[in-house]
Each structure stands twice: as structure tokens, then as C-alpha cells.
XYZ file of C-alpha atoms in Angstrom:
193
model
C 81.398 140.860 43.514
C 82.982 137.486 44.140
C 84.413 135.174 41.562
C 82.654 131.832 41.276
C 84.831 128.914 40.228
C 83.560 127.136 37.127
C 83.982 123.578 35.998
C 86.322 123.345 33.040
C 84.433 123.602 29.764
C 84.013 120.206 28.153
C 85.512 119.890 24.707
C 83.035 120.055 21.842
C 83.749 116.445 20.854
C 82.865 115.203 24.337
C 79.614 117.172 24.347
C 78.710 115.817 20.922
C 79.464 112.253 22.032
C 77.372 112.652 25.189
C 74.458 114.008 23.150
C 74.796 111.207 20.638
C 74.842 108.485 23.296
C 71.723 110.012 24.908
C 69.691 109.912 21.660
C 66.431 108.012 21.704
C 65.788 107.150 18.052
C 62.444 105.791 16.852
C 62.158 102.012 16.584
C 63.905 100.667 13.494
C 65.982 103.808 12.960
C 69.683 103.830 13.699
C 71.879 106.695 14.771
C 75.588 106.950 14.027
C 78.284 109.491 14.835
C 80.535 109.810 11.783
C 83.260 112.421 11.461
C 81.588 114.690 13.997
C 78.113 114.460 12.435
C 75.115 112.625 13.880
C 73.399 110.647 11.135
C 69.970 109.031 11.661
C 68.917 106.455 9.072
C 65.397 105.066 8.520
C 64.737 101.317 8.276
C 66.016 99.839 4.982
C 63.865 98.649 2.102
C 63.627 95.003 1.039
C 66.042 95.278 -1.889
C 68.677 96.689 0.477
C 68.270 93.680 2.781
C 68.256 91.269 -0.173
C 71.802 92.297 -1.175
C 73.023 91.682 2.370
C 71.295 88.300 2.456
C 72.897 87.185 -0.832
C 76.378 88.181 0.323
C 76.130 86.693 3.820
C 74.867 83.369 2.450
C 77.882 83.119 0.146
C 80.299 84.021 2.933
C 78.853 81.433 5.310
C 78.879 78.720 2.618
C 82.120 79.499 0.793
C 84.574 81.332 3.034
C 87.821 79.463 3.751
C 87.671 80.749 7.316
C 84.580 80.101 9.428
C 83.035 83.539 9.930
C 80.730 85.002 12.536
C 78.556 87.884 11.431
C 76.487 90.507 13.133
C 73.863 92.663 11.490
C 73.860 96.277 12.646
C 76.590 95.915 15.307
C 77.759 99.177 16.825
C 81.491 99.769 16.385
C 83.659 102.442 17.947
C 86.443 103.565 15.654
C 89.431 105.823 16.048
C 88.532 109.400 15.179
C 90.236 111.796 12.875
C 92.414 114.209 14.816
C 90.409 116.422 17.158
C 86.983 114.856 16.663
C 84.829 112.537 18.744
C 85.322 108.797 18.368
C 83.279 107.495 15.439
C 80.291 105.319 16.361
C 79.295 103.451 13.217
C 76.771 100.678 12.580
C 77.652 98.664 9.478
C 74.898 96.622 7.882
C 77.092 93.574 8.399
C 80.227 93.004 10.448
C 82.282 89.839 9.882
C 85.020 88.324 12.021
C 86.717 84.912 12.191
C 84.604 82.630 14.394
C 87.647 81.505 16.381
C 87.993 85.050 17.779
C 84.419 85.212 19.224
C 84.519 89.020 19.003
C 80.757 89.415 19.433
C 80.484 87.221 22.525
C 79.928 89.410 25.586
C 80.442 92.602 23.567
C 78.703 95.813 24.591
C 76.303 97.613 22.233
C 79.275 99.632 21.012
C 82.384 97.495 20.693
C 85.900 98.185 19.435
C 86.691 96.882 15.960
C 89.588 94.647 17.019
C 89.381 91.341 15.156
C 86.837 92.523 12.577
C 87.817 91.196 9.131
C 85.286 93.037 6.967
C 82.326 95.385 7.131
C 79.570 95.587 4.529
C 77.423 98.562 3.556
C 74.646 98.863 0.975
C 73.893 102.368 -0.261
C 70.488 103.807 0.569
C 69.213 107.325 1.237
C 72.690 108.843 1.743
C 74.973 106.988 -0.695
C 77.727 109.596 -0.464
C 78.123 108.900 3.271
C 78.759 105.211 2.523
C 81.194 106.078 -0.273
C 83.162 108.716 1.626
C 82.641 109.287 5.368
C 82.058 105.663 6.322
C 84.940 104.519 4.124
C 87.292 106.894 5.941
C 85.891 105.906 9.355
C 86.459 102.199 8.672
C 89.983 102.915 7.415
C 90.739 104.966 10.544
C 89.588 101.956 12.564
C 92.008 99.841 10.494
C 89.307 97.396 9.418
C 91.103 95.355 6.732
C 88.226 95.100 4.229
C 85.233 97.319 3.446
C 82.705 95.971 0.931
C 80.315 98.524 -0.539
C 77.279 97.551 -2.601
C 76.542 100.707 -4.560
C 72.982 100.369 -5.843
C 73.081 103.660 -7.741
C 76.230 102.619 -9.646
C 75.126 98.946 -9.944
C 78.578 97.932 -8.699
C 80.450 96.419 -5.782
C 83.651 97.961 -4.467
C 86.063 96.243 -2.123
C 88.338 98.676 -0.275
C 91.557 97.154 1.065
C 94.830 98.115 2.727
C 93.800 100.816 5.236
C 96.486 103.379 5.920
C 96.469 106.952 7.256
C 92.692 107.301 7.370
C 91.780 105.830 3.993
C 92.053 102.662 1.950
C 94.980 102.507 -0.445
C 93.335 100.072 -2.856
C 89.873 99.616 -4.300
C 88.533 96.940 -6.609
C 85.216 97.662 -8.356
C 83.130 95.295 -10.463
C 79.725 95.882 -12.050
C 76.795 93.752 -10.916
C 76.992 90.457 -12.772
C 80.786 90.077 -12.476
C 82.537 88.128 -9.683
C 84.546 90.006 -7.050
C 87.571 88.287 -5.500
C 87.479 88.389 -1.704
C 90.991 87.919 -0.287
C 91.922 85.899 2.795
C 90.507 85.160 5.271
C 87.568 84.688 2.872
C 89.462 83.375 -0.174
C 86.697 83.035 -2.763
C 85.052 84.906 -5.632
C 81.810 86.575 -4.596
C 79.243 85.916 -7.336
C 76.986 88.846 -8.270
C 75.076 87.474 -11.295
C 71.837 87.474 -9.291
C 72.345 91.158 -8.327
C 71.088 92.213 -11.756
């Protein structure tokens, strides 16, 4: 019997990433790789999109810094130790226009220059509250805005450090939420009720 040399075994994270990148999701669905788990999300409902629309309009009209935005832009984020790189698709990604971070970007781009990401809870609200929050903090995205439909509240997570945000500011729908620089205005939520 002769010994046959084998290729080194690929690490589990690499295999998971390869499988994830090879996925062929149905039209309108989106697939993400978050903390070592593949998550497939169905198309959002109209109320979900309405929250995004209301926020983006205010940012475009009122932000002190001219912002570019992308809906459903794939971001690659630093992983937690020993896991595959997170591949997350926020509902909205915002960056200062002067940086042109979306110009020429691949489907999955690094998060360098991103000022804020926005998520609206849907079928898996706990993922938005926990796993995505940690993923965005690991990517050192300065601001994470979460519209929590179940709680009827907005939460702004700030000051990412060591895989989580150190501060959070929550207001119920109907109350304004202060967005810090580079935005520098109070986000109105009266019409969220």
C-alpha cells in the first residue's frame, strides 16, 4: 500500500465562505454571512421600505455633510477571531460624498469610509439587534442606526470598540433622534407612528 499525498484540509471558515459566495439565491432574496452563519432574507414589505425612505430623504435634505447612499450594498467586515469574514448587506449604507466609496466598488466592498449603516427589523429582528450590531462594530463602522419595528423605537449605536458599540441612544417613534457629525441634525420620527 502506498501513501497518497493529500492537499491540506481547508479551514472550516474558508469552506463556509466559498459555499456562501457560490450561493444562487432566488430573485429579490439576499444572502449574508454573519458570525459564521448563512442568513437568507426574503424581499421586504412596503412598511419596511417606507422607514428607509423617510430616513434617507431627511439625510439627503438635512445632513451637514453631503452623503452618498447605497441600498443593499454588500460589505465585508472583519470577523470575530477564528471565523470567516462577515459579508453583510445593510438596508442602507451612507458615506460622505467626497470619498466616492461606491464608485468602482465590487459587489462586496470593504467598509472603509462608511459613516453609517441602517437596518430595519423584519423577520429576524434579533439578528439586527445582536449579530449585525456586533458585525458592524467589528468593522468599525462609526454609526449603526436600527429601526426596531417591534419595539416602535430607533436606536443609534455609536463608538465601536472591541467588537461592540460602547454607546446606544434609543428613542420611541415620535421623538427626534440626534445624529452626530458628519450628519449633525435631529432625525424626526413623528411620521413613524
